[in-house]
CSV table of C-alpha atoms in Angstrom, one decimal:
chain,number,residue,atom,x,y,z
X,9,MET,CA,146.9,131.8,70.7
X,10,ALA,CA,144.4,130.9,73.5
X,11,ASP,CA,142.9,127.4,73.6
X,12,THR,CA,139.3,127.7,72.4
X,13,LYS,CA,138.3,124.1,73.1
X,14,PRO,CA,135.7,123.5,75.9
X,15,THR,CA,137.4,122.3,79.1
X,16,ASN,CA,135.2,119.2,79.3
X,17,GLY,CA,136.0,117.8,75.7
X,18,ALA,CA,132.3,117.4,75.0
X,19,TRP,CA,132.3,118.1,71.3
X,20,GLN,CA,132.9,114.5,70.2
X,21,ASP,CA,129.3,113.8,71.2
X,22,VAL,CA,127.6,116.1,68.7
X,23,ARG,CA,124.8,114.3,66.6
X,24,VAL,CA,123.1,117.3,65.1
X,25,SER,CA,124.7,120.3,63.3
X,26,LEU,CA,123.4,123.4,61.6
X,27,GLY,CA,126.1,124.7,59.2
X,28,PRO,CA,127.4,128.2,58.8
X,29,ASP,CA,125.0,128.8,55.8
X,30,ALA,CA,121.9,128.0,57.8
X,31,GLU,CA,119.6,130.9,58.8
X,32,VAL,CA,116.7,129.9,61.0
X,33,THR,CA,113.9,131.9,62.7
X,34,GLY,CA,111.6,130.3,65.2
X,35,LYS,CA,111.6,127.8,68.0
X,36,LEU,CA,114.0,124.9,67.9
X,37,SER,CA,114.2,121.9,70.2
X,38,PHE,CA,116.9,119.2,70.4
X,39,ALA,CA,117.2,116.1,72.5
X,40,THR,CA,120.7,115.1,71.3
X,41,PRO,CA,124.0,116.9,71.4
X,42,THR,CA,123.8,119.7,68.9
X,43,ARG,CA,126.2,122.2,67.3
X,44,ILE,CA,125.0,125.5,65.7
X,45,GLU,CA,127.3,127.4,63.3
X,46,GLY,CA,124.8,129.5,61.5
X,47,LYS,CA,122.4,132.3,62.4
X,48,LEU,CA,119.4,131.7,64.6
X,49,LYS,CA,116.6,134.0,66.0
X,50,GLY,CA,113.9,133.0,68.4
X,51,GLU,CA,114.0,130.4,71.0
X,52,LEU,CA,116.3,127.4,71.5
X,53,ARG,CA,115.8,124.4,73.7
X,54,ALA,CA,118.2,121.6,74.2
X,55,SER,CA,117.8,118.8,76.8
X,56,ASP,CA,121.4,117.8,76.2
X,57,LEU,CA,124.7,119.5,75.2
X,58,LEU,CA,124.3,122.6,72.9
X,59,ILE,CA,127.5,124.1,71.3
X,60,ILE,CA,127.3,127.5,69.8
X,61,GLY,CA,130.1,127.4,67.2
X,62,ALA,CA,132.6,130.1,66.4
X,63,GLN,CA,130.7,131.3,63.3
X,64,ALA,CA,127.3,131.3,65.0
X,65,VAL,CA,125.2,134.3,65.8
X,66,VAL,CA,122.3,133.3,68.0
X,67,GLN,CA,119.7,135.9,69.0
X,68,ALA,CA,117.5,133.7,71.2
X,69,ASN,CA,116.5,132.8,74.7
X,70,VAL,CA,118.4,129.5,75.4
X,71,HIS,CA,117.2,126.7,77.7
X,72,ALA,CA,119.9,124.0,77.6
X,73,GLU,CA,121.2,121.3,79.9
X,74,LYS,CA,124.9,122.1,79.0
X,75,LEU,CA,125.9,125.1,76.9
X,76,ILE,CA,129.3,125.8,75.3
X,77,VAL,CA,129.7,129.2,73.6
X,78,LEU,CA,132.4,129.7,71.0
X,79,GLY,CA,130.5,132.2,68.9
X,80,GLU,CA,127.9,134.9,69.9
X,81,VAL,CA,124.7,134.5,72.0
X,82,ARG,CA,122.3,137.5,72.6
X,83,GLY,CA,119.6,136.5,75.0
X,84,GLN,CA,118.8,134.9,78.3
X,85,VAL,CA,120.3,131.5,79.2
X,86,GLU,CA,118.3,129.5,81.8
X,87,GLY,CA,118.2,126.0,83.3
X,88,ALA,CA,121.7,125.0,82.4
X,89,SER,CA,123.7,122.8,84.7
X,90,ARG,CA,126.8,124.2,83.0
X,91,VAL,CA,127.6,127.2,80.8
X,92,GLU,CA,131.0,127.6,79.4
X,93,ILE,CA,132.1,130.6,77.4
X,94,CYS,CA,135.3,129.8,75.6
X,95,ALA,CA,138.0,132.2,74.5
X,96,GLY,CA,136.6,134.3,71.6
X,97,GLY,CA,133.0,133.4,72.7
X,98,ARG,CA,130.6,136.3,73.4
X,99,LEU,CA,127.5,136.1,75.5
X,100,PHE,CA,125.2,139.2,76.0
X,101,GLY,CA,122.4,138.4,78.5
X,102,ASP,CA,121.6,137.0,81.9
X,103,ILE,CA,122.6,133.5,82.8
X,104,GLU,CA,121.0,131.1,85.4
X,105,THR,CA,123.2,128.1,85.9
X,106,LYS,CA,124.7,125.7,88.4
X,107,CYS,CA,128.2,126.1,87.0
X,108,LEU,CA,129.7,129.0,85.0
X,109,VAL,CA,133.1,128.9,83.3
X,110,VAL,CA,134.4,132.0,81.5
X,111,GLN,CA,137.7,131.4,79.8
X,112,GLU,CA,140.3,134.1,79.4
X,113,GLY,CA,139.5,136.0,76.2
X,114,ALA,CA,135.8,135.4,76.4
X,115,THR,CA,133.2,138.2,76.7
X,116,PHE,CA,130.2,138.1,79.1
X,117,GLU,CA,128.0,141.0,79.5
X,118,GLY,CA,125.0,140.5,81.8
X,119,ARG,CA,124.2,139.0,85.2
X,120,SER,CA,124.7,135.5,86.5
X,121,ARG,CA,122.9,133.5,89.1
X,122,MET,CA,124.5,130.4,90.2
X,123,GLY,CA,124.2,127.4,92.5
X,124,GLY,CA,121.4,125.9,94.5
X,125,GLU,CA,118.1,125.1,93.0
X,126,LEU,CA,117.6,127.1,89.8
X,127,GLY,CA,114.4,129.1,89.6
X,128,VAL,CA,114.0,129.2,93.4
X,129,ALA,CA,115.1,132.4,95.1
X,130,ALA,CA,116.9,131.8,98.3
X,131,GLU,CA,115.2,133.1,101.4
X,132,LEU,CA,117.5,135.2,103.6
X,133,PRO,CA,117.0,134.9,107.4
X,134,GLU,CA,115.6,137.9,109.2
X,135,PRO,CA,118.4,139.9,110.8
X,136,PRO,CA,118.5,139.8,114.6
X,137,GLU,CA,117.0,142.7,116.6
X,138,PRO,CA,119.7,145.2,117.5
X,139,ARG,CA,120.7,145.0,121.2
X,140,LEU,CA,122.9,147.1,123.3
X,141,THR,CA,124.3,145.6,126.5
X,142,ILE,CA,126.1,147.8,129.0
């Protein structure tokens, strides 16, 4: 069986947890490490670690500093310095992050944009004029 633990061992830091029986709709904001195991619809903001547990189904746009996905996320993920989709985790949506880790056995369906300053499109230099020298 594949190892489903995040590679950075961060789950010991969790201070807030929404259990598997929780069903929440709306905007949620967290400033401390948080783990979601229930169902959530809407918008999710975390200025620290956010873990989407194996039983969780999240249909929300997610803005998190660090995101670990063990369950299912459907929505855009933005502003993350690190997104990790663990084996068995499923993420359906576009990701904007500095670091993306997709473990073997994980599902990611969407586009990713990584590196550099997030939210700032890199400007490409103009191509040189074509020249022919004989």
